[in-house]
PDB file of C-alpha atoms in Angstrom:
ATOM      1  CA  SER A   1       3.420  14.487  -2.871  1.00  0.00           C
ATOM      2  CA  ALA A   2       3.298  13.279  -6.476  1.00  0.00           C
ATOM      3  CA  VAL A   3       0.023  13.238  -8.389  1.00  0.00           C
ATOM      4  CA  ILE A   4      -0.515   9.810  -9.900  1.00  0.00           C
ATOM      5  CA  SER A   5      -3.026   9.155 -12.662  1.00  0.00           C
ATOM      6  CA  GLN A   6      -3.974   5.566 -13.291  1.00  0.00           C
ATOM      7  CA  LYS A   7      -6.116   4.391 -16.214  1.00  0.00           C
ATOM      8  CA  PRO A   8      -8.551   2.724 -16.514  1.00  0.00           C
ATOM      9  CA  SER A   9     -10.158   3.091 -13.113  1.00  0.00           C
ATOM     10  CA  ARG A  10     -12.139  -0.092 -13.636  1.00  0.00           C
ATOM     11  CA  ASP A  11     -12.807  -2.684 -16.294  1.00  0.00           C
ATOM     12  CA  ILE A  12     -14.691  -5.898 -16.849  1.00  0.00           C
ATOM     13  CA  CYS A  13     -12.826  -8.296 -19.118  1.00  0.00           C
ATOM     14  CA  GLN A  14     -13.415 -11.673 -20.684  1.00  0.00           C
ATOM     15  CA  ARG A  15     -11.214 -14.550 -19.569  1.00  0.00           C
ATOM     16  CA  GLY A  16      -8.323 -15.221 -21.903  1.00  0.00           C
ATOM     17  CA  THR A  17      -7.903 -11.576 -22.883  1.00  0.00           C
ATOM     18  CA  SER A  18      -5.286  -9.051 -21.722  1.00  0.00           C
ATOM     19  CA  LEU A  19      -5.582  -5.613 -20.145  1.00  0.00           C
ATOM     20  CA  THR A  20      -2.943  -2.894 -20.011  1.00  0.00           C
ATOM     21  CA  ILE A  21      -3.045  -0.442 -17.109  1.00  0.00           C
ATOM     22  CA  GLN A  22      -1.293   2.907 -17.409  1.00  0.00           C
ATOM     23  CA  CYS A  23       0.325   4.958 -14.658  1.00  0.00           C
ATOM     24  CA  GLN A  24       1.367   8.577 -15.227  1.00  0.00           C
ATOM     25  CA  VAL A  25       3.140  10.683 -12.594  1.00  0.00           C
ATOM     26  CA  ASP A  26       3.314  14.472 -12.665  1.00  0.00           C
ATOM     27  CA  SER A  27       6.991  14.570 -11.695  1.00  0.00           C
ATOM     28  CA  GLN A  28      10.084  12.484 -12.160  1.00  0.00           C
ATOM     29  CA  VAL A  29      10.325   9.781  -9.539  1.00  0.00           C
ATOM     30  CA  THR A  30      13.032   7.305  -8.730  1.00  0.00           C
ATOM     31  CA  MET A  31      11.012   4.206  -8.118  1.00  0.00           C
ATOM     32  CA  MET A  32       7.725   2.892  -9.482  1.00  0.00           C
ATOM     33  CA  PHE A  33       5.957  -0.193  -8.237  1.00  0.00           C
ATOM     34  CA  TRP A  34       2.908  -2.264  -9.084  1.00  0.00           C
ATOM     35  CA  TYR A  35       0.757  -3.837  -6.372  1.00  0.00           C
ATOM     36  CA  ARG A  36      -2.245  -6.109  -6.343  1.00  0.00           C
ATOM     37  CA  GLN A  37      -4.984  -6.186  -3.726  1.00  0.00           C
ATOM     38  CA  GLN A  38      -7.179  -9.244  -4.001  1.00  0.00           C
ATOM     39  CA  PRO A  39     -10.636  -9.091  -2.377  1.00  0.00           C
ATOM     40  CA  GLY A  40     -10.322  -8.869   1.394  1.00  0.00           C
ATOM     41  CA  GLN A  41      -6.537  -9.145   1.242  1.00  0.00           C
ATOM     42  CA  SER A  42      -3.544  -6.930   1.830  1.00  0.00           C
ATOM     43  CA  LEU A  43      -1.496  -5.163  -0.821  1.00  0.00           C
ATOM     44  CA  THR A  44       0.997  -7.487  -2.471  1.00  0.00           C
ATOM     45  CA  LEU A  45       3.949  -6.195  -4.447  1.00  0.00           C
ATOM     46  CA  ILE A  46       4.022  -7.554  -7.988  1.00  0.00           C
ATOM     47  CA  ALA A  47       7.185  -5.905  -9.275  1.00  0.00           C
ATOM     48  CA  THR A  48       9.425  -2.875  -9.332  1.00  0.00           C
ATOM     49  CA  ALA A  49       9.310  -1.095 -12.684  1.00  0.00           C
ATOM     50  CA  ASN A  50      12.843  -0.172 -13.770  1.00  0.00           C
ATOM     51  CA  GLN A  51      13.404   2.581 -16.297  1.00  0.00           C
ATOM     52  CA  GLY A  52      14.808   1.246 -19.554  1.00  0.00           C
ATOM     53  CA  SER A  53      15.281  -2.314 -18.319  1.00  0.00           C
ATOM     54  CA  GLU A  54      13.314  -5.357 -17.291  1.00  0.00           C
ATOM     55  CA  ALA A  55      11.160  -5.100 -14.184  1.00  0.00           C
ATOM     56  CA  THR A  56      12.147  -6.878 -10.991  1.00  0.00           C
ATOM     57  CA  TYR A  57       9.438  -9.377 -10.070  1.00  0.00           C
ATOM     58  CA  GLU A  58       8.526 -10.670  -6.654  1.00  0.00           C
ATOM     59  CA  SER A  59       8.185 -14.334  -5.845  1.00  0.00           C
ATOM     60  CA  GLY A  60       5.066 -15.770  -7.420  1.00  0.00           C
ATOM     61  CA  PHE A  61       4.858 -13.218 -10.245  1.00  0.00           C
ATOM     62  CA  VAL A  62       6.346 -13.713 -13.713  1.00  0.00           C
ATOM     63  CA  ILE A  63       6.976 -11.494 -16.695  1.00  0.00           C
ATOM     64  CA  ASP A  64       4.893 -13.591 -19.090  1.00  0.00           C
ATOM     65  CA  LYS A  65       1.798 -13.036 -16.962  1.00  0.00           C
ATOM     66  CA  PHE A  66       2.491  -9.435 -15.870  1.00  0.00           C
ATOM     67  CA  PRO A  67       4.684  -7.687 -18.448  1.00  0.00           C
ATOM     68  CA  ILE A  68       5.716  -4.215 -17.297  1.00  0.00           C
ATOM     69  CA  SER A  69       7.170  -1.298 -19.181  1.00  0.00           C
ATOM     70  CA  ARG A  70       8.764   1.912 -17.931  1.00  0.00           C
ATOM     71  CA  PRO A  71      10.039   3.957 -20.867  1.00  0.00           C
ATOM     72  CA  ASN A  72      10.804   7.062 -18.782  1.00  0.00           C
ATOM     73  CA  LEU A  73      10.779   8.436 -15.234  1.00  0.00           C
ATOM     74  CA  THR A  74       7.101   9.414 -15.234  1.00  0.00           C
ATOM     75  CA  PHE A  75       5.240   6.582 -16.999  1.00  0.00           C
ATOM     76  CA  SER A  76       4.736   2.852 -16.588  1.00  0.00           C
ATOM     77  CA  THR A  77       2.331   0.188 -17.784  1.00  0.00           C
ATOM     78  CA  LEU A  78       1.285  -3.152 -16.333  1.00  0.00           C
ATOM     79  CA  THR A  79      -0.352  -5.763 -18.546  1.00  0.00           C
ATOM     80  CA  VAL A  80      -2.404  -8.581 -17.062  1.00  0.00           C
ATOM     81  CA  SER A  81      -2.175 -11.330 -19.681  1.00  0.00           C
ATOM     82  CA  ASN A  82      -4.415 -14.281 -20.476  1.00  0.00           C
ATOM     83  CA  MET A  83      -6.752 -13.337 -17.674  1.00  0.00           C
ATOM     84  CA  SER A  84      -8.729 -15.720 -15.499  1.00  0.00           C
ATOM     85  CA  PRO A  85     -11.313 -14.936 -12.790  1.00  0.00           C
ATOM     86  CA  GLU A  86      -8.516 -15.335 -10.196  1.00  0.00           C
ATOM     87  CA  ASP A  87      -6.950 -12.158 -11.601  1.00  0.00           C
ATOM     88  CA  SER A  88      -9.932 -10.128 -10.421  1.00  0.00           C
ATOM     89  CA  SER A  89      -8.283  -7.604  -8.092  1.00  0.00           C
ATOM     90  CA  ILE A  90      -7.433  -3.991  -7.583  1.00  0.00           C
ATOM     91  CA  TYR A  91      -4.134  -3.137  -9.261  1.00  0.00           C
ATOM     92  CA  LEU A  92      -2.248  -0.154  -7.864  1.00  0.00           C
ATOM     93  CA  CYS A  93       0.632   1.920  -9.140  1.00  0.00           C
ATOM     94  CA  SER A  94       2.963   3.362  -6.504  1.00  0.00           C
ATOM     95  CA  VAL A  95       5.881   5.788  -6.659  1.00  0.00           C
ATOM     96  CA  ARG A  96       8.673   6.807  -4.327  1.00  0.00           C
ATOM     97  CA  SER A  97      11.325   9.477  -4.712  1.00  0.00           C
ATOM     98  CA  GLN A  98      14.944   9.029  -3.764  1.00  0.00           C
ATOM     99  CA  GLY A  99      15.658   9.842  -0.147  1.00  0.00           C
ATOM    100  CA  ARG A 100      12.025   9.524   0.856  1.00  0.00           C
ATOM    101  CA  THR A 101      10.556   6.660   2.831  1.00  0.00           C
ATOM    102  CA  GLU A 102       6.910   7.125   1.966  1.00  0.00           C
ATOM    103  CA  ALA A 103       5.375   5.822  -1.225  1.00  0.00           C
ATOM    104  CA  PHE A 104       2.348   7.348  -2.924  1.00  0.00           C
ATOM    105  CA  PHE A 105      -0.379   5.465  -4.703  1.00  0.00           C
ATOM    106  CA  GLY A 106      -2.655   5.930  -7.651  1.00  0.00           C
ATOM    107  CA  GLN A 107      -6.386   5.437  -7.194  1.00  0.00           C
ATOM    108  CA  GLY A 108      -6.167   1.874  -8.465  1.00  0.00           C
ATOM    109  CA  THR A 109      -7.720  -0.143 -11.274  1.00  0.00           C
ATOM    110  CA  ARG A 110     -10.541  -2.454 -10.272  1.00  0.00           C
ATOM    111  CA  LEU A 111     -10.413  -5.430 -12.617  1.00  0.00           C
ATOM    112  CA  THR A 112     -13.189  -8.003 -12.876  1.00  0.00           C
ATOM    113  CA  VAL A 113     -12.627 -11.042 -15.092  1.00  0.00           C
ATOM    114  CA  VAL A 114     -15.714 -12.923 -16.202  1.00  0.00           C
TER     115      VAL A 114
ATOM    116  CA  ASP B   1       5.193 -16.042   5.543  1.00  0.00           C
ATOM    117  CA  GLN B   2       3.363 -12.928   6.720  1.00  0.00           C
ATOM    118  CA  GLN B   3       6.125 -10.577   7.868  1.00  0.00           C
ATOM    119  CA  VAL B   4       3.711  -7.801   8.870  1.00  0.00           C
ATOM    120  CA  LYS B   5       0.536  -8.647  10.739  1.00  0.00           C
ATOM    121  CA  GLN B   6      -2.490  -6.732  11.914  1.00  0.00           C
ATOM    122  CA  ASN B   7      -4.369  -9.118  14.144  1.00  0.00           C
ATOM    123  CA  SER B   8      -7.515  -7.043  14.532  1.00  0.00           C
ATOM    124  CA  PRO B   9      -9.552  -7.010  11.317  1.00  0.00           C
ATOM    125  CA  SER B  10     -11.903  -4.361  12.683  1.00  0.00           C
ATOM    126  CA  LEU B  11     -12.224  -1.740  15.397  1.00  0.00           C
ATOM    127  CA  SER B  12     -15.187   0.375  16.435  1.00  0.00           C
ATOM    128  CA  VAL B  13     -14.654   3.590  18.426  1.00  0.00           C
ATOM    129  CA  GLN B  14     -16.884   6.403  19.552  1.00  0.00           C
ATOM    130  CA  GLU B  15     -16.246   9.868  18.173  1.00  0.00           C
ATOM    131  CA  GLY B  16     -13.907  11.877  20.409  1.00  0.00           C
ATOM    132  CA  ARG B  17     -12.276   8.845  21.945  1.00  0.00           C
ATOM    133  CA  ILE B  18      -8.867   7.332  21.172  1.00  0.00           C
ATOM    134  CA  SER B  19      -8.407   4.776  18.386  1.00  0.00           C
ATOM    135  CA  ILE B  20      -5.466   2.403  18.787  1.00  0.00           C
ATOM    136  CA  LEU B  21      -4.461   0.268  15.832  1.00  0.00           C
ATOM    137  CA  ASN B  22      -1.801  -2.381  16.305  1.00  0.00           C
ATOM    138  CA  CYS B  23       0.750  -4.021  14.056  1.00  0.00           C
ATOM    139  CA  ASP B  24       3.376  -6.736  14.602  1.00  0.00           C
ATOM    140  CA  TYR B  25       6.349  -7.626  12.442  1.00  0.00           C
ATOM    141  CA  THR B  26       8.887 -10.414  12.338  1.00  0.00           C
ATOM    142  CA  ASN B  27      11.883  -9.038  10.444  1.00  0.00           C
ATOM    143  CA  SER B  28      14.257  -6.972  12.594  1.00  0.00           C
ATOM    144  CA  MET B  29      15.941  -5.593   9.445  1.00  0.00           C
ATOM    145  CA  PHE B  30      13.073  -3.249   8.605  1.00  0.00           C
ATOM    146  CA  ASP B  31      14.286   0.356   8.801  1.00  0.00           C
ATOM    147  CA  TYR B  32      11.037   2.309   8.491  1.00  0.00           C
ATOM    148  CA  PHE B  33       7.444   1.696   9.391  1.00  0.00           C
ATOM    149  CA  LEU B  34       4.501   3.503   7.840  1.00  0.00           C
ATOM    150  CA  TRP B  35       0.750   3.796   8.250  1.00  0.00           C
ATOM    151  CA  TYR B  36      -1.678   4.252   5.378  1.00  0.00           C
ATOM    152  CA  LYS B  37      -5.396   4.937   5.292  1.00  0.00           C
ATOM    153  CA  LYS B  38      -7.582   3.586   2.505  1.00  0.00           C
ATOM    154  CA  TYR B  39     -11.102   4.564   1.548  1.00  0.00           C
ATOM    155  CA  PRO B  40     -13.145   2.368  -0.822  1.00  0.00           C
ATOM    156  CA  ALA B  41     -12.387   2.960  -4.518  1.00  0.00           C
ATOM    157  CA  GLU B  42      -9.278   4.998  -3.673  1.00  0.00           C
ATOM    158  CA  GLY B  43      -5.588   4.229  -3.388  1.00  0.00           C
ATOM    159  CA  PRO B  44      -3.926   4.162   0.044  1.00  0.00           C
ATOM    160  CA  THR B  45      -3.044   7.562   1.506  1.00  0.00           C
ATOM    161  CA  PHE B  46       0.165   7.985   3.487  1.00  0.00           C
ATOM    162  CA  LEU B  47      -0.437   9.076   7.092  1.00  0.00           C
ATOM    163  CA  ILE B  48       2.703   8.902   9.175  1.00  0.00           C
ATOM    164  CA  SER B  49       5.991   7.030   9.398  1.00  0.00           C
ATOM    165  CA  ILE B  50       8.639   6.241  11.983  1.00  0.00           C
ATOM    166  CA  SER B  51      12.273   5.314  11.686  1.00  0.00           C
ATOM    167  CA  SER B  52      13.464   2.145  13.383  1.00  0.00           C
ATOM    168  CA  ILE B  53      15.791   4.276  15.525  1.00  0.00           C
ATOM    169  CA  LYS B  54      12.887   6.206  17.032  1.00  0.00           C
ATOM    170  CA  ASP B  55      10.198   5.099  19.432  1.00  0.00           C
ATOM    171  CA  LYS B  56       7.604   7.791  18.803  1.00  0.00           C
ATOM    172  CA  ASN B  57       6.504  10.136  16.064  1.00  0.00           C
ATOM    173  CA  GLU B  58       3.634  12.571  16.264  1.00  0.00           C
ATOM    174  CA  ASP B  59       1.739  14.505  13.603  1.00  0.00           C
ATOM    175  CA  GLY B  60      -1.382  16.303  14.737  1.00  0.00           C
ATOM    176  CA  ARG B  61      -3.972  13.792  15.883  1.00  0.00           C
ATOM    177  CA  PHE B  62      -1.800  10.859  14.799  1.00  0.00           C
ATOM    178  CA  THR B  63       0.978   9.306  16.882  1.00  0.00           C
ATOM    179  CA  VAL B  64       2.909   6.185  16.042  1.00  0.00           C
ATOM    180  CA  PHE B  65       4.745   4.227  18.720  1.00  0.00           C
ATOM    181  CA  LEU B  66       7.439   1.650  18.015  1.00  0.00           C
ATOM    182  CA  ASN B  67       8.543  -1.064  20.429  1.00  0.00           C
ATOM    183  CA  LYS B  68      11.497  -2.763  18.762  1.00  0.00           C
ATOM    184  CA  SER B  69      12.052  -5.364  21.449  1.00  0.00           C
ATOM    185  CA  ALA B  70       8.484  -6.554  21.003  1.00  0.00           C
ATOM    186  CA  LYS B  71       8.515  -5.972  17.222  1.00  0.00           C
ATOM    187  CA  HIS B  72       5.313  -4.048  17.634  1.00  0.00           C
ATOM    188  CA  LEU B  73       3.999  -0.692  16.514  1.00  0.00           C
ATOM    189  CA  SER B  74       0.763   1.123  17.102  1.00  0.00           C
ATOM    190  CA  LEU B  75      -1.096   4.090  15.671  1.00  0.00           C
ATOM    191  CA  HIS B  76      -3.024   6.318  18.047  1.00  0.00           C
ATOM    192  CA  ILE B  77      -5.685   8.674  16.727  1.00  0.00           C
ATOM    193  CA  VAL B  78      -6.890  11.270  19.213  1.00  0.00           C
ATOM    194  CA  PRO B  79      -9.594  12.469  19.092  1.00  0.00           C
ATOM    195  CA  SER B  80     -11.232  10.078  16.633  1.00  0.00           C
ATOM    196  CA  GLN B  81     -13.561  11.606  14.051  1.00  0.00           C
ATOM    197  CA  PRO B  82     -16.192  10.004  11.783  1.00  0.00           C
ATOM    198  CA  GLY B  83     -14.035  10.935   8.773  1.00  0.00           C
ATOM    199  CA  ASP B  84     -11.338   8.627  10.140  1.00  0.00           C
ATOM    200  CA  SER B  85     -13.517   5.624   9.270  1.00  0.00           C
ATOM    201  CA  ALA B  86     -11.453   3.671   6.749  1.00  0.00           C
ATOM    202  CA  VAL B  87      -9.145   0.678   6.438  1.00  0.00           C
ATOM    203  CA  TYR B  88      -5.714   1.281   7.969  1.00  0.00           C
ATOM    204  CA  PHE B  89      -2.644  -0.572   6.768  1.00  0.00           C
ATOM    205  CA  CYS B  90       0.707  -0.673   8.472  1.00  0.00           C
ATOM    206  CA  ALA B  91       3.716  -1.238   6.253  1.00  0.00           C
ATOM    207  CA  ALA B  92       7.360  -2.017   6.876  1.00  0.00           C
ATOM    208  CA  SER B  93      10.188  -0.922   4.653  1.00  0.00           C
ATOM    209  CA  ARG B  94      13.532  -2.303   3.661  1.00  0.00           C
ATOM    210  CA  TYR B  95      14.050  -1.281   0.008  1.00  0.00           C
ATOM    211  CA  LYS B  96      10.382  -2.145  -0.606  1.00  0.00           C
ATOM    212  CA  LEU B  97       7.147  -1.882   1.338  1.00  0.00           C
ATOM    213  CA  ILE B  98       5.494  -4.922   2.865  1.00  0.00           C
ATOM    214  CA  PHE B  99       1.928  -4.361   4.017  1.00  0.00           C
ATOM    215  CA  GLY B 100      -0.131  -5.803   6.825  1.00  0.00           C
ATOM    216  CA  THR B 101      -3.602  -7.187   6.280  1.00  0.00           C
ATOM    217  CA  GLY B 102      -5.398  -4.026   7.385  1.00  0.00           C
ATOM    218  CA  THR B 103      -7.777  -2.985  10.167  1.00  0.00           C
ATOM    219  CA  ARG B 104     -11.168  -1.501   9.383  1.00  0.00           C
ATOM    220  CA  LEU B 105     -11.820   1.406  11.737  1.00  0.00           C
ATOM    221  CA  GLN B 106     -15.335   2.656  12.257  1.00  0.00           C
ATOM    222  CA  VAL B 107     -15.866   5.845  14.251  1.00  0.00           C
ATOM    223  CA  PHE B 108     -19.470   6.304  15.317  1.00  0.00           C
ATOM    224  CA  PRO B 109     -21.127   9.457  16.724  1.00  0.00           C
TER     225      PRO B 109
END
């Protein structure tokens, strides 16, 4: 399985500011994803990070709020922009290799917006 | 529209006994189903998966059963151990993973 490093592991941010979360994988992977887990909820897919092109967003998520970069096959960032307390969640990076069904997750970033 | 559902938010089982976690889905186009375990402050850990063309897959203490006609799958853990205490998510795959709401399993001595 891939080793996924996600930074920061947690942060407390002021409303109206932005936070960029980094995800580094120890091997080249085909697909990278960003998920959100709100308190007491399931994991919800935000977007698929595409190498060298714009991310593919799920319904309810937009690029202006959650800009994503993926400059190469092992690194991606998710920015949570203009934060409000409703953005307080755990944000998770996930990767999957071609031909494999299982996805692997980073340890998550616990974000609290005050 | 919740395509993957886990109707039991929690389950408590005695050590050594069987734990059965259930999951229902609505979309017959899913081609794989997976189970993940999540501890607090950690990301989900992959446990076991099953293809939609199978009805059973076993890996050590973990067995997943799939009933396509009922759109239902279950995870059996035998024997249950205190270290199995965690939140378990089922997920269904067609190009991307869709997760259920999770079941908190507590295994007591």
